[in-house]
Amino acid sequence: MDYFRDNDSKQTNSHEGNSTEHSPDLSLNWDGPQSLIANSDGSSPSSAPRQEELVSREASFSASDSHCSYGSAASNLNGDTRSLMGIQDSPISHNGNSHIDDHLSHSNHSSFVSQSSFSDNKQEFCAASTLRATDPSKNLLEAAEKTIEELHAESKMWERNADKLMLDLDMLRKEYSDQSKNHAILAMELSAANVERNGLRKEVEQLKTLLEKSMAKQPTYEDSTFEDAGATLLHKELENEIKFLKESNDSLALQLKRSQDANVELVSVLQELEQTIEKQKVQMGTITALQSQVSELENCMQLNSEENSNLMIQLQQSRESEKNLQAEVQYLEQMKNKESDALLDIEEEYKTKLAAKEREIIGLKVKLSESRKEGNFANPESRNAHDTPLIREIEALKVKLEELETDCNELTDENLELLLKIKETNNNVYGGVASNDFSSDEISAKLAMSEQKSEMLFLEEKLRKKILREIQSDYNSYILELETQTTELEAKGTEVVKELAQKRTEMQTLEATLLSKEEENMELRMNQSKLQDMHHQLLAAEDKCEYLRRENTKLQATNETLIEECNSLNKSAEELRKEKSELEEHCAQLEAKLKECSKKVEVLDQNLTLVIEDFASKEKKLTLELNAIHDKSKKLEAKLKLEESSWNQMYLEKTNEVENLVIEVENLGKQLSAAHHEKEKTACEISGLQADKVRLELALEEAQSNLKLTQSEFKKIESEAKTQVEDLLGELTAARENHEILMAEHEKSLKLLESYKSSEGKLKTVVNELELKLTVSEYERQQVSEQSNNMKVQLLKIENLQDDISALTDERNAIKADKENLEASLHLLSRECHDLKAEKNYSMQQISTLQKMVSEIEDYKHDKIVLEEKLVRTEGDLVAKQALLTQDEEIKNELNKIKQTNRQFQQQIKQLQEEKDELLIKAQTLEENLKLKVEEKQKQRHSNSHRNKREARNLLPLRNHIDRHYDSNEGSHGNEFARVMEANNKYRVRVNSSRLSEGRRSQSNTPRKSSIEGEVVAKEKYERTKSTLEAELSDIRERYLQMSLKYAEVEAQREELVMKLKGVKSIRRFFLNPSN
């Protein structure tokens, strides 16, 4: 028994040695669930390094198991090639091959790979658990149960956090919907305000047209001047109101922009929250996958516990059989040690090769990660240049893998040859045993042991082959994934380069459009300034704003509504600011919760270290107590040896009492078996109660109490033995009859010693279990520290990513700001275009009014020509008539009246029309009289006709000058021209009336003598009137010159307006057809 314990300890030490040599690869032996969890975390290409870690761990596991198998083969030389050949065709091998084929066929799907690796790891775990002792399996069960419960707790925590975040997201969505509704309402109100503004502008234009019409229809000049002053005041007030409305509109636009910026910020916050929720959903999915894997692990653990119980029974049977074969095995071990040394050398070479390969794989991983990092920022050509050495290295690795496979095949061949040699040696040994006439039962037992050992060796070799195949398949799948990743990276690189080129072209086009729009904006501003000047000049000519007073009240009402809308917008902006502050506070609270969680994690780490220190101190105390008990047992053994010499002499006299003692021994054996069953129950309870560290402490306290109980029982046994020894000594001195009782008691004490030794062995096993638990806890602590380091590294990566994300968000915000500026400039340009359109419509209306005025002026010209012809006729009549001399004073008075009528022509139109009717009647009478005087005044008519022709020649340049400048747009010029024409008409009417009166008087009163004298006086008066008329004509010429200058200025302004309208039309075409 001691030998096998030493052998087991050697095997465990060999495992620990392998773990120290390959410390990063030990995780598969002791951390099955966590390694599986790490492998099944995701199906993305990022799981490739984890699969590589699993490959390296499985390689280390295969190396350590092969070491154990060869170590066990060193102690067993009995083997049979027939059993080996028979087992090779067993269904297990078929299953293993089919599993490998399935694994290779589904290498593209990383999730299925993780599941298949998980099932393989389960099989390997179950096989390893059958080969190990029961104590490490219990420790693994306890560790797995701990991890399961911790995962359950973490999943509950994540579920709670996810529920909280979902509630927060719902709240934020509601707030966002409310804000979007408010934004839509504000946009509707703004559009309504714009519509009202456009309506008001149209009404203002209508009022202007009405003003112009009323200007044309008003009767008096004095009233017009008074109303002009009122109109200018009203116009100034309207301009001030329009400016105020523009300022209010600008403030509303600014408030709208601010609200839009706030909405954009809220949208970004919502997007960040949705991203965190999606991440947590992914984590919840991984946790559910972990829970399913944990349930599978629990089932596997139950199967392992059942198999362990069966194996315990088989181990007990094998130990009983091995006790008989130990002597023969020692001789065979000496023969086998030489061969095992050679195998160990081969294994060490194989391990060194595997370590070198693993180092090369790690170097390749580092190079791949560096190439990925460089590939994300480099061009596709540089990526191809970097990928070519990687492809060469992958091909070299494939060649090295083939070499490894050949080496493995050679090793298997060598192992088979060694097994054949072992068989031959066994046959020789069996021949020697047959010559020495061993019994058939012993030979059969030896053969069974050899077959068992050969089966164990075959199973270990099969496991090693299976692990190598899985390593190869995983490596091939990893190479395929690397190739796919490289192709994906190249495709992504090309796409990124294309997107960069597109963005650059878009930026260039945007810059070009910006420059063109800025130039157009400058031109539009210049045009707008000129149009404003024209607008002011045109507004100076407008008159009469009676109806604008009524519209002013409407404008004030709309202004009040706009002020109320501004106030409501201000209130909504304040509410948005409050909501933004609340969101910032909520983010701060979340950050505080994060800090609290990190603090709790640190506190838990500190508690873990304290618990581990407590375990170490308790372990030291237990070792000290066990050493003291061992010393006491040695002292008792020495005493018992001294007493045995005395008790052997009395052995013959105590044979009768042996039977009674045998009965008592049987009772004690039953008690021991009951105690053993109770201990097994307690062990089962301990395995069930190993969920938390508190339960472990309770189990340790129970173990300590059991130790104390055993110590107290041992003390009681010692005291009883002492009393019995004293009684025996007394009885020896008294009589020999008591000697038999003493011998029986001596046998009892011997059995008690054996029970004590067994209990001591059990205590050692308990101590070993505690040591294993400590190692498991230390390993778990190391894993926790590694996980914490990994989490810190991930946090640093996340912080770097957050910096990158913040930089990208800043760029995006800058682009958005540029876009908003462009949109604002576009909006301003559209607004300016709208204003220019309105001004264009206004200018068109003015041009239409000017055209109407020009048509009226042409009518006036036509009337003027007719009147001039009548003037010529009347002048001829005046020359012919001598009766004009008597009415010279009346003509002077009438000329003065004509001057007055030039100022007050609008009031006397009706009177002149009545006078015109009367004068027509008089003209008829004068014509009758003129017929009588035609013969007498032919000479005078000829002279007067020559004079009239000269005057007509002088009037022709005036007519041409008027014809050139008929497009005058000034109302005042038209009024002056009308006054002059009316004055001429009045003058002609007066002349006609004077002719008629003169004819009548000459017919009734004056003789021919007086007619001659009247003609002389009439000539003098006529010359005077002619001089006055010439002076008036010179004044009219000067006025027409002034009118022509003003008309030239108006034409220049009109041409400028036409150029501006052309520019506006080109801008409009550009906006309507931006593609062209």
Coordinates of C-alpha atoms in Angstrom, one line a residue, residues 30 57 128 138 144 196 337 383 425 441 485 533 567 702-703 735 764 816 833 863 921 968 1013 1028 1038 1060 1070 1072:
W30 CA -7.8 21.9 -13.5
R57 CA -3.4 23.6 -23.6
A128 CA -8.9 11.8 -17.3
K138 CA -14.0 15.8 -5.9
A144 CA -17.0 23.5 -10.9
E196 CA -48.2 85.4 -42.6
N337 CA 13.7 1.3 -16.0
R383 CA -0.9 45.2 -46.8
T425 CA 10.0 -10.6 -21.8
D441 CA -4.7 -18.9 -10.3
Q485 CA -9.4 37.3 -42.1
D533 CA -31.2 102.1 -53.1
N567 CA -42.0 83.4 -25.6
E702 CA -16.2 20.0 10.9
A703 CA -12.9 18.3 9.9
A735 CA -2.4 -15.5 38.7
K764 CA -3.4 11.9 5.6
K816 CA -22.3 68.3 -39.2
C833 CA -33.9 84.8 -53.6
D863 CA -53.5 115.8 -77.8
I921 CA -70.4 127.9 -79.6
S968 CA -40.4 108.9 -67.8
E1013 CA -56.1 151.5 -86.2
T1028 CA -44.3 136.3 -73.5
E1038 CA -35.7 124.0 -69.7
K1060 CA -29.9 92.0 -61.4
F1070 CA -28.8 76.8 -60.6
L1072 CA -33.7 74.3 -59.6

